[in-house]
Amino acid sequence: MADLLEYKCPCCGGAINFDSATQKMKCPYCDTEFDPAALMSRDEVLKQPQKDHIHWDTQTQSVWSEDEKAELRSYICRSCGGEIIGDAQTAAASCPYCGNPVVMTGQFSGDLRPDYVIPFKLDKKAAKEKYDAFIQGKKLLPKIFKDQNHIDEIKGVYVPFWLFDADVDANIQYEATRTRVWSDRDYDYTETSYFMVDRAGRIAFDRVPVDGSSKMPDDLMESIEPFDFNDAVDFQTAYLAGYLADKFDVGSEQSVSRANARIKTSAEAAFADTVTGYNAVLPKSGNINVQNGKAKYALYPVWLLNTTWNGKQYTFAMNGQTGKFVGDLPMDKGAYWKWWALYSGVAGAVCAGLTAILYFR
Amino acid sequence: MKKRTPLIPLLLALVLALLLPTTALAADAASLDDSDMVLYASSDSIPADASLLGQVAAAYDGSAVTDLAGLLSAGEIETLNEKLAAVRGSYGITAAVVTVDSMNDYFYAQDAADDIYDYIINADGDRPDGILFFITMGERKWHISTVGAGIRIFTDAGLEYMEDNFIDDLRDGDYYGAFDAYASLCASFSAQAASGAPYDADNLPKTPMSPVWFAVAVGIGLLIGTLIMTYYKSQLKTVRMQQSAHNYIRNGSMAITGSRDVFLYSHVNRVAKPKESGSPGGSGTHSGSSGASHGGRGGSF
């Protein structure tokens, strides 16, 4: 039984031995007994190589035709270096990123043509209305900011996204515990049962988007998710009329890791949800293989609103399809402390009153 | 409460019973006259020498406070008399204070207090319900003796509570403060007993709330205020990265191909339940030399 020598107690980590009297594995340190079969299977699982395999097929095939290239213009901001494209009729008055009015027009050049586009469903008026509603009902927003309430410019921009499909194979081990509590006259008992739980299975993801523009803040773009891909159509340059389009400058290979992180989190959560009936579940080990990833290139509609206040630029974004509106707002510090003192004082007085009532009851 | 050997007071009571026939007779005789006469009658029949009861009887004038040790000013005595008389007036409980320089022929403050009540204050038998706060400066002992309804009103736990309220004043030499606290407590205890539930182990008057509770309450208030403000602050922050990709899970694509739940081991943790430590409440009693039943509490200061 030389191969039994190395078993470690799952409970306390001490080396455990086979106890011939009980025909079980017994830990000499904490006296816990184990079924040898259960222990061996647990050990085998833990010894398996746990490596995540991620393979992406990031190739997209379509390229711009010469006709399409002729219709497009490229605009480069001299201030921040942002590059956007529009059709020949669109005149970009200012850079959508930094608001700088000096925009240089050049001949469009590029390699990859978008596979899909979700056309704008909401217009500039809707974006303005959303903004007006967005700054209402926020107690800590400086009143001056609200009153001045000027938006420098509202621009509809097609933002390039990489879309990743993924089939995920997962095999995850959990340590789960179930507790049972009971009492008799003299003692309270807590029985903790430890389980080793395995879950293996598949899950698939469709079109996880990753912002392909380095100029566009990633957090801003992820905040206006989700986009409904059911509205997506095959790309036509006609959809660009009247809007600006950003050109991807982050390749799909670089974007993979971001999609990967989100897919992994979701896969882990989905599998953990299947481990039920326990009081506590802790993932111990596992591997998540992401396969057959296929990257597509799509343009998603975004309204960008810029305003400058107290020398700082605030950018808001609205999902041009669903109308979801986001953007960080400045905080009135004076109002914060005023309200904080008020709420704390009232809550403290109520607490003190309640304490006194309970105490003298 | 200190444990006493029950034998010693019993023996002493026996000795006293043998020694005291004169006092008892004198008190009995005096009971025929009106109370003003008691003073002179008893001082005549008892030599005003070393006998404690003789000294107290000589000074006792029927009012609540008998300050033989001279600890109080005339004005203080008057105030205390009024307060203690009010207790008697309202609840029929005789509340008295007796101070002496020395117990002389008594060894135990309990016996002295019991006898002073039985043979002097209740000499006529018209004050069967009462409480006496007795202190002797020579021995620096105090004792509270309760009689009749007083035993029910001033329970053991109640007397312990009283002690906590006056003992510091007593030790600091603020005798008026101690007696004043005693007088106030006599009134509040009597009032509480009149409402049907005397102060007892499970029903003591509340001590003032510790400022720690207010500090905790204010701390909780600050926490709640901060939480509310965190909510309002979060309204201003809407831009954040997504954690997951759950919006993009392909419908029905989730398939569990292997599932295993293996029981490894279990252990039972056993914790002894805390034992209930309920106080029995009520009052313990003993019998004085006169045969009357007394409750009480005493100590040194």
XYZ file of C-alpha atoms in Angstrom:
662
model
C 0.000 0.000 0.000
C 2.897 2.306 -0.691
C 0.707 4.463 -2.871
C -1.467 5.322 0.110
C 1.379 7.021 1.921
C 0.934 10.370 0.315
C -2.726 11.000 1.004
C -3.427 14.218 2.781
C -6.409 14.863 5.009
C -8.878 17.113 3.169
C -9.910 18.412 6.552
C -6.667 19.509 8.136
C -3.952 18.723 5.596
C -2.163 16.165 7.734
C -0.881 12.897 6.274
C -3.430 10.167 6.791
C -3.177 6.423 7.221
C -5.319 3.411 6.595
C -6.928 2.236 9.785
C -7.260 -1.531 9.606
C -9.708 -1.718 12.491
C -12.369 0.384 10.815
C -11.245 -0.371 7.245
C -11.176 3.334 6.618
C -8.681 6.081 6.130
C -8.182 7.905 9.367
C -6.446 11.173 10.055
C -4.254 10.816 13.154
C -4.433 14.546 13.775
C -8.090 15.391 13.602
C -9.575 11.861 13.860
C -11.680 12.334 10.771
C -12.494 9.117 8.956
C -12.827 8.774 5.199
C -14.018 6.228 2.789
C -10.838 5.265 0.875
C -12.689 5.135 -2.450
C -13.997 8.643 -2.056
C -10.610 9.909 -1.086
C -8.896 8.231 -4.003
C -11.334 9.592 -6.544
C -10.901 13.023 -5.077
C -7.171 12.759 -5.318
C -7.267 11.568 -8.884
C -9.379 14.500 -9.908
C -7.054 16.931 -8.215
C -4.059 15.398 -9.958
C -5.504 15.768 -13.446
C -3.832 18.474 -15.474
C -6.037 21.531 -15.282
C -5.181 23.667 -18.214
C -7.494 26.011 -19.983
C -7.416 25.817 -23.722
C -8.550 28.789 -25.608
C -8.547 28.817 -29.304
C -9.953 31.584 -31.383
C -10.523 31.682 -35.053
C -10.213 35.389 -35.472
C -10.236 35.572 -39.222
C -12.914 37.502 -40.969
C -12.953 37.322 -44.681
C -14.599 40.372 -46.098
C -12.591 43.344 -47.290
C -13.666 46.697 -48.683
C -14.368 46.838 -52.360
C -12.835 49.695 -54.372
C -16.279 51.239 -54.924
C -16.938 51.357 -51.213
C -13.552 52.886 -50.535
C -14.281 55.665 -52.991
C -17.453 56.588 -51.132
C -15.762 56.865 -47.772
C -13.776 59.634 -46.210
C -11.412 59.393 -43.319
C -11.190 62.105 -40.665
C -8.226 62.434 -38.386
C -8.291 64.654 -35.337
C -5.182 66.729 -34.996
C -5.632 67.094 -31.308
C -6.085 63.533 -30.087
C -5.245 61.507 -33.162
C -8.624 59.827 -33.307
C -9.573 58.528 -36.703
C -13.136 58.244 -37.878
C -14.760 57.538 -41.198
C -17.876 58.800 -42.826
C -19.379 58.768 -46.260
C -18.392 61.496 -48.662
C -21.449 63.573 -47.761
C -20.867 63.579 -44.011
C -18.918 66.542 -42.795
C -17.453 65.930 -39.373
C -17.492 69.280 -37.628
C -15.487 68.184 -34.641
C -13.817 65.186 -33.139
C -16.328 63.046 -31.239
C -13.710 62.075 -28.672
C -12.123 65.308 -27.644
C -14.414 67.900 -29.186
C -11.569 69.543 -31.076
C -13.052 71.267 -34.122
C -10.049 70.846 -36.374
C -10.586 67.670 -38.283
C -8.521 66.734 -41.274
C -10.191 64.962 -44.111
C -8.332 62.357 -46.041
C -8.933 59.541 -48.462
C -10.299 56.518 -46.794
C -8.009 53.569 -46.643
C -8.471 50.412 -44.765
C -8.471 46.699 -45.005
C -11.359 45.035 -43.222
C -14.938 45.689 -44.097
C -17.528 45.230 -41.308
C -19.597 42.070 -41.487
C -22.662 43.482 -39.766
C -24.190 46.745 -38.754
C -26.993 47.533 -36.345
C -28.600 50.654 -37.786
C -29.484 53.607 -35.595
C -33.019 53.303 -34.230
C -33.019 56.441 -32.074
C -32.327 59.919 -33.397
C -30.501 62.930 -32.023
C -33.673 64.308 -30.452
C -34.152 61.128 -28.478
C -30.560 61.368 -27.266
C -31.129 64.943 -26.090
C -34.328 63.971 -24.277
C -32.585 61.038 -22.644
C -29.853 63.333 -21.460
C -32.340 65.790 -19.973
C -34.041 62.953 -18.111
C -30.692 61.497 -17.107
C -29.616 64.527 -15.108
C -32.913 64.729 -13.206
C -33.453 63.283 -9.744
C -29.801 63.140 -8.822
C -29.422 64.775 -5.446
C -25.664 65.214 -5.555
C -25.383 66.613 -9.062
C -24.208 70.235 -8.765
C -27.152 72.504 -9.392
C -25.070 74.754 -11.626
C -24.219 71.801 -13.835
C -27.891 71.018 -14.210
C -28.883 74.618 -14.839
C -26.232 75.347 -17.418
C -27.071 72.028 -18.981
C -25.337 72.619 -22.261
C -24.264 69.835 -24.482
C -21.460 70.909 -26.756
C -22.303 68.449 -29.467
C -24.276 65.283 -30.009
C -22.867 62.884 -32.544
C -24.049 59.557 -33.809
C -21.108 57.231 -34.163
C -20.912 53.679 -35.442
C -18.476 52.043 -33.086
C -16.512 49.030 -34.269
C -16.990 45.910 -32.200
C -15.417 42.522 -32.457
C -17.975 39.795 -31.900
C -16.773 36.496 -30.556
C -18.690 33.236 -30.704
C -17.532 30.591 -28.306
C -18.239 26.991 -27.372
C -17.092 26.281 -23.883
C -16.217 22.913 -22.395
C -15.917 23.072 -18.671
C -14.962 20.611 -15.991
C -15.013 22.145 -12.549
C -14.535 20.707 -9.095
C -16.166 22.231 -6.072
C -15.852 21.655 -2.403
C -19.302 21.869 -0.948
C -20.519 21.730 2.609
C -23.901 21.029 4.058
C -24.616 21.857 7.661
C -27.283 20.500 9.921
C -28.034 22.017 13.303
C -29.949 20.475 16.164
C -30.054 20.623 19.928
C -30.842 18.513 22.895
C -31.198 19.605 26.482
C -27.544 20.306 27.123
C -25.848 20.814 23.790
C -26.157 22.518 20.437
C -24.857 20.345 17.615
C -23.580 21.416 14.214
C -22.866 18.682 11.733
C -20.834 19.762 8.748
C -20.719 17.333 5.831
C -18.093 17.811 3.162
C -18.714 16.841 -0.441
C -16.633 16.786 -3.531
C -18.737 17.937 -6.439
C -17.836 17.611 -10.124
C -19.593 19.316 -12.946
C -18.694 18.807 -16.571
C -20.573 20.200 -19.507
C -20.879 22.605 -22.367
C -22.144 26.093 -22.815
C -22.051 28.371 -25.821
C -21.871 32.112 -26.256
C -22.951 34.137 -29.256
C -21.376 37.381 -30.342
C -19.750 38.660 -27.185
C -18.815 42.217 -28.161
C -15.463 43.874 -27.526
C -14.892 47.501 -28.396
C -12.378 47.601 -31.290
C -11.541 51.279 -31.053
C -8.711 52.385 -28.826
C -10.091 55.932 -28.728
C -13.454 54.820 -27.415
C -13.345 54.133 -23.663
C -13.998 50.433 -23.119
C -15.939 50.957 -19.905
C -18.252 53.457 -21.613
C -18.984 50.971 -24.387
C -19.535 48.044 -22.053
C -21.853 50.179 -19.967
C -24.344 50.652 -22.781
C -24.536 46.944 -23.524
C -26.412 44.892 -24.434
C -27.112 45.404 -28.104
C -29.761 43.201 -29.653
C -28.132 41.426 -32.539
C -31.504 40.453 -34.027
C -31.618 43.917 -35.571
C -28.237 43.509 -37.205
C -28.040 43.484 -40.983
C -25.271 42.850 -43.453
C -23.110 45.897 -43.758
C -23.844 48.435 -46.448
C -22.082 51.790 -46.734
C -25.531 53.369 -47.086
C -26.065 52.977 -43.362
C -23.207 55.377 -42.696
C -25.008 58.318 -44.288
C -25.311 61.126 -41.785
C -23.285 59.349 -39.135
C -19.667 58.964 -38.357
C -17.991 55.639 -38.140
C -14.979 54.709 -36.154
C -12.353 52.439 -37.598
C -11.086 49.565 -35.546
C -7.535 49.996 -34.434
C -7.451 47.186 -31.897
C -7.162 43.860 -33.653
C -9.383 40.912 -32.879
C -6.380 39.018 -31.501
C -5.882 41.697 -28.877
C -9.579 41.845 -28.070
C -9.888 38.126 -27.441
C -8.609 38.268 -23.893
C -11.338 40.668 -22.849
C -14.106 38.485 -24.299
C -12.405 35.473 -22.772
C -12.476 36.948 -19.290
C -16.181 37.676 -19.486
C -17.028 34.301 -20.996
C -15.090 32.522 -18.292
C -16.841 34.409 -15.534
C -20.234 33.622 -17.025
C -19.405 29.955 -17.619
C -18.177 29.570 -14.062
C -21.300 31.194 -12.717
C -23.564 29.072 -14.905
C -21.926 25.847 -13.732
C -21.816 26.937 -10.109
C -25.586 27.496 -10.341
C -26.033 23.781 -10.990
C -24.425 22.877 -7.665
C -27.452 23.121 -5.448
C -28.542 21.779 -2.105
C -25.460 22.909 -0.216
C -24.861 25.639 2.292
C -21.517 26.644 0.883
C -19.881 25.930 -2.452
C -16.275 26.744 -3.154
C -14.668 26.124 -6.545
C -11.470 24.189 -5.950
C -10.091 23.489 -9.367
C -11.212 23.039 -12.912
C -10.590 23.772 -16.511
C -12.547 25.826 -18.957
C -11.813 25.253 -22.614
C -13.023 27.850 -25.049
C -13.240 26.471 -28.564
C -14.242 27.427 -32.075
C -14.227 31.081 -31.305
C -15.160 32.978 -34.412
C -14.570 36.707 -34.571
C -16.868 38.940 -36.554
C -16.565 42.646 -37.205
C -19.655 44.772 -36.621
C -20.621 48.413 -36.259
C -22.931 49.274 -33.381
C -24.812 52.582 -33.107
C -23.819 54.930 -30.294
C -24.827 58.523 -29.573
C -21.993 60.452 -27.980
C -22.638 63.623 -26.007
C -19.856 65.863 -24.789
C -19.896 68.668 -22.322
C -17.182 70.564 -20.520
C -17.725 71.782 -16.989
C -15.190 73.384 -14.703
C -12.462 72.583 -17.185
C -13.259 68.893 -17.194
C -14.793 66.998 -20.075
C -17.774 64.776 -19.463
C -18.742 62.209 -22.059
C -22.097 60.497 -22.167
C -23.072 57.633 -24.388
C -26.433 56.323 -25.437
C -27.091 52.978 -26.999
C -28.461 54.006 -30.400
C -30.574 50.895 -30.502
C -32.002 50.465 -26.990
C -31.656 53.985 -25.595
C -29.623 52.958 -22.566
C -27.914 56.123 -21.374
C -24.728 56.260 -19.306
C -22.086 58.745 -18.258
C -20.362 59.762 -15.065
C -21.495 63.043 -13.578
C -19.674 65.460 -11.287
C -20.497 65.493 -7.588
C -21.296 68.489 -5.420
C -19.032 67.827 -2.411
C -20.695 70.478 -0.277
C -24.100 68.937 -0.896
C -22.663 65.520 -0.149
C -21.510 66.509 3.340
C -24.650 68.524 4.001
C -26.922 65.598 3.215
C -24.572 63.184 4.923
C -24.759 65.204 8.150
C -28.535 65.444 7.860
C -29.161 61.759 7.205
C -26.587 60.655 9.775
C -28.051 62.991 12.363
C -31.616 61.838 11.764
C -30.640 58.166 11.658
C -28.481 58.567 14.768
C -31.301 60.286 16.645
C -33.774 57.580 15.603
C -31.318 54.875 16.658
C -30.681 56.544 19.995
C -34.417 56.916 20.524
C -35.090 53.286 19.666
C -32.272 52.167 21.940
C -33.695 54.212 24.782
C -37.212 52.847 24.193
C -35.948 49.259 24.141
C -33.770 49.885 27.163
C -36.405 51.443 29.364
C -39.256 49.260 28.190
C -24.946 38.889 50.252
C -22.646 37.623 52.913
C -23.352 34.242 54.355
C -23.893 34.195 58.034
C -23.829 31.251 60.292
C -27.442 31.074 61.374
C -26.434 29.717 64.761
C -24.772 32.863 65.999
C -27.734 35.217 65.659
C -29.930 32.555 67.153
C -27.643 32.240 70.161
C -27.448 35.982 70.459
C -31.168 36.271 70.235
C -31.389 33.796 73.077
C -28.956 35.785 75.186
C -30.789 38.989 74.362
C -34.094 37.457 75.246
C -32.654 36.718 78.666
C -31.085 40.159 79.038
C -33.912 42.241 77.728
C -36.978 41.549 79.769
C -36.706 45.009 81.312
C -36.644 46.805 77.969
C -39.454 44.725 76.585
C -41.519 45.329 79.682
C -40.790 49.011 79.566
C -41.821 49.129 75.909
C -44.952 47.177 76.721
C -45.769 49.510 79.524
C -45.106 52.526 77.331
C -47.453 51.215 74.706
C -50.298 52.101 76.960
C -49.392 55.797 76.838
C -49.319 58.027 73.803
C -46.092 58.130 71.836
C -44.795 61.378 73.267
C -44.811 59.821 76.645
C -42.745 56.852 75.465
C -39.610 58.929 75.422
C -39.779 59.859 79.028
C -41.267 56.632 80.210
C -38.599 54.495 78.643
C -35.742 56.799 79.509
C -36.921 56.639 83.057
C -37.099 52.899 83.179
C -33.909 52.218 81.252
C -30.634 53.592 82.499
C -29.306 55.815 79.712
C -25.921 54.226 79.898
C -24.216 51.755 77.640
C -27.379 50.032 76.435
C -27.961 50.711 72.742
C -31.696 50.325 72.960
C -31.695 52.593 75.973
C -29.839 55.308 74.110
C -32.052 55.084 71.053
C -35.206 54.891 73.082
C -34.158 57.980 74.999
C -33.644 59.933 71.803
C -36.557 58.532 69.827
C -39.352 61.058 69.441
C -41.576 59.251 66.969
C -40.173 61.033 63.963
C -38.485 59.138 61.151
C -34.888 60.202 61.736
C -33.057 59.544 65.016
C -29.567 60.960 64.581
C -27.705 59.938 67.690
C -24.366 60.066 65.883
C -25.019 63.688 64.944
C -24.315 63.226 61.253
C -27.022 65.552 60.003
C -27.912 69.203 60.431
C -31.274 70.173 61.827
C -32.449 71.282 58.388
C -31.369 67.988 56.831
C -33.202 66.043 59.508
C -36.304 68.072 58.842
C -36.145 67.430 55.100
C -35.595 63.706 55.582
C -38.393 63.518 58.141
C -40.768 65.074 55.646
C -39.747 62.732 52.869
C -39.965 59.617 55.022
C -43.223 60.686 56.643
C -44.680 61.053 53.171
C -43.897 57.373 52.516
C -45.802 56.434 55.620
C -48.603 58.782 54.707
C -48.972 57.407 51.195
C -48.247 53.728 51.612
C -48.483 52.991 55.342
C -44.845 51.945 55.404
C -42.797 53.253 58.302
C -39.455 54.314 56.878
C -36.923 55.257 59.508
C -33.261 56.186 59.917
C -31.268 55.605 63.080
C -27.625 56.575 63.490
C -25.561 55.751 66.556
C -21.953 56.235 67.630
C -21.542 52.669 68.801
C -23.556 49.470 69.060
C -22.241 48.940 72.602
C -23.942 45.804 73.843
C -24.757 44.541 70.350
C -22.326 42.674 68.211
C -24.317 42.379 65.022
C -25.850 45.364 63.238
C -28.673 43.106 62.086
C -29.729 42.300 65.622
C -29.407 45.909 66.666
C -31.522 47.121 63.744
C -34.149 44.429 64.215
C -34.456 45.148 67.904
C -34.555 48.912 67.471
C -37.465 48.437 65.119
C -39.297 45.878 67.186
C -38.782 47.368 70.634
C -38.678 51.082 69.922
C -40.238 52.075 66.606
C -42.948 49.427 66.710
C -43.146 49.317 70.456
C -46.858 50.065 70.308
C -47.445 47.455 67.625
C -49.036 50.128 65.409
C -46.185 50.104 62.896
C -46.046 46.499 61.774
C -44.883 47.359 58.239
C -41.640 49.191 57.863
C -38.019 49.612 56.981
C -35.176 50.887 59.105
C -31.816 52.153 57.921
C -29.423 51.754 60.812
C -25.782 52.863 60.828
C -23.252 52.709 63.608
C -20.222 54.939 63.220
C -17.956 53.198 65.694
C -18.095 49.891 63.888
C -18.738 51.522 60.501
C -21.567 49.101 59.857
C -24.893 49.674 58.198
C -27.970 47.523 58.179
C -31.392 47.822 56.691
C -34.062 45.877 58.491
C -37.469 45.257 56.919
C -40.595 44.175 58.710
C -44.067 43.035 57.716
C -45.104 44.412 54.340
C -41.631 45.942 54.146
C -40.211 42.466 53.610
C -42.355 42.056 50.522
C -41.711 45.554 49.195
C -37.940 45.557 49.738
C -36.837 42.242 48.305
C -33.279 40.948 48.611
C -32.530 42.047 45.069
C -34.228 45.354 45.729
C -32.107 45.968 48.819
C -28.976 45.142 46.860
C -30.042 47.738 44.326
C -30.598 50.248 47.146
C -27.138 49.540 48.515
C -25.606 50.276 45.123
C -27.306 53.651 45.242
C -26.205 54.854 48.646
C -23.046 52.947 49.544
C -20.694 55.352 47.770
C -22.149 58.337 49.598
C -21.892 56.446 52.849
C -18.245 55.646 52.260
C -17.484 59.208 51.215
C -19.037 60.540 54.421
C -21.934 62.167 52.585
C -24.480 60.806 55.056
C -27.224 63.154 54.049
C -26.749 62.074 50.434
C -27.004 58.429 51.431
C -30.132 58.945 53.538
C -31.704 61.120 50.895
C -31.143 58.395 48.288
C -32.590 55.894 50.753
C -35.656 58.062 51.335
C -36.256 58.475 47.604
C -35.861 54.748 47.034
C -38.270 53.978 49.890
C -40.861 56.092 48.111
C -40.258 54.592 44.661
C -40.123 51.014 45.969
C -43.352 51.516 47.894
C -45.009 53.027 44.849
C -43.819 50.124 42.687
C -45.099 47.571 45.222
C -48.438 49.355 45.354
C -48.712 48.761 41.603
C -48.637 45.014 42.287
C -45.141 44.007 41.223
C -42.447 44.952 43.758
C -38.973 45.539 42.434
C -37.259 42.160 42.420
C -34.450 40.226 40.768
C -36.170 40.202 37.383
C -37.810 43.576 37.800
C -35.341 46.160 39.041
C -35.522 49.867 38.371
C -33.447 50.737 35.354
C -30.119 52.335 35.867
C -29.492 55.312 33.609
C -28.496 54.276 30.117
C -24.760 54.118 29.614
C -23.390 56.762 27.223
C -21.786 53.875 25.343
C -25.240 53.027 23.997
C -25.649 56.537 22.686
C -22.214 56.358 21.084
C -23.193 53.091 19.420
C -26.495 54.568 18.270
C -24.742 57.600 16.820
C -22.208 55.280 15.149
C -25.024 53.315 13.540
C -26.556 56.624 12.463
C -23.328 57.652 10.761
C -23.191 54.283 9.038
C -26.772 54.602 7.779
C -26.067 58.159 6.628
C -22.987 56.999 4.764
C -24.933 54.136 3.157
C -27.653 56.510 1.954
C -25.032 58.871 0.575
C -23.295 55.962 -1.136
C -26.570 55.304 -2.907
C -26.890 58.909 -4.046
C -23.253 58.934 -5.061
C -23.758 55.771 -7.086
C -26.424 57.600 -9.105
C -23.662 59.717 -10.572
C -21.546 56.767 -11.604
C -22.992 54.727 -14.409
C -19.903 53.844 -16.396
C -18.363 50.542 -15.431
C -16.990 47.432 -17.075
C -19.207 44.390 -17.437
C -18.245 41.451 -15.306
C -19.802 38.691 -17.305
C -21.176 37.784 -20.689
C -24.458 36.308 -19.501
C -26.413 38.349 -22.057
C -24.726 36.365 -24.783
C -25.271 32.788 -23.638
C -26.770 30.902 -26.527
C -30.261 29.781 -25.562
C -30.372 26.133 -24.520
C -26.671 25.653 -25.105
C -25.934 24.710 -21.531
C -25.565 20.960 -21.154
C -24.260 19.085 -18.140
C -22.486 15.960 -19.343
C -20.953 14.838 -16.079
C -22.193 15.374 -12.616
C -20.951 13.791 -9.439
C -21.528 14.616 -5.805
C -19.280 12.549 -3.549
C -19.662 12.593 0.188
C -16.231 12.854 1.779
C -16.666 13.114 5.507
C -18.521 14.934 8.187
C -17.879 16.072 11.646
C -20.116 17.153 14.468
C -19.361 20.145 16.600
C -20.955 20.110 20.024
C -21.317 23.251 22.094
C -22.694 23.185 25.622
C -25.761 25.332 26.049
C -25.330 28.222 28.442
C -27.017 27.388 31.717
C -29.944 29.488 32.748
C -28.962 31.500 35.804
C -32.282 32.858 36.955
C -32.367 34.612 40.294
C -34.989 33.215 42.623
C -36.091 36.669 43.750
C -38.154 37.404 46.847
C -36.816 38.012 50.313
C -35.082 35.846 52.831
C -36.188 36.340 56.417
C -35.003 35.661 59.914
C -36.584 36.108 63.299
C -35.473 38.763 65.735
C -35.373 38.466 69.482
C -38.931 39.708 69.698
C -40.024 36.837 67.514
C -40.981 39.186 64.659
C -39.877 38.182 61.195
C -37.354 40.480 59.536
C -35.771 40.843 56.145
C -32.791 42.972 55.485
C -29.337 43.633 54.228
C -26.239 45.081 55.749
C -22.552 45.643 55.442
C -19.615 47.848 56.265
C -18.720 51.230 54.894
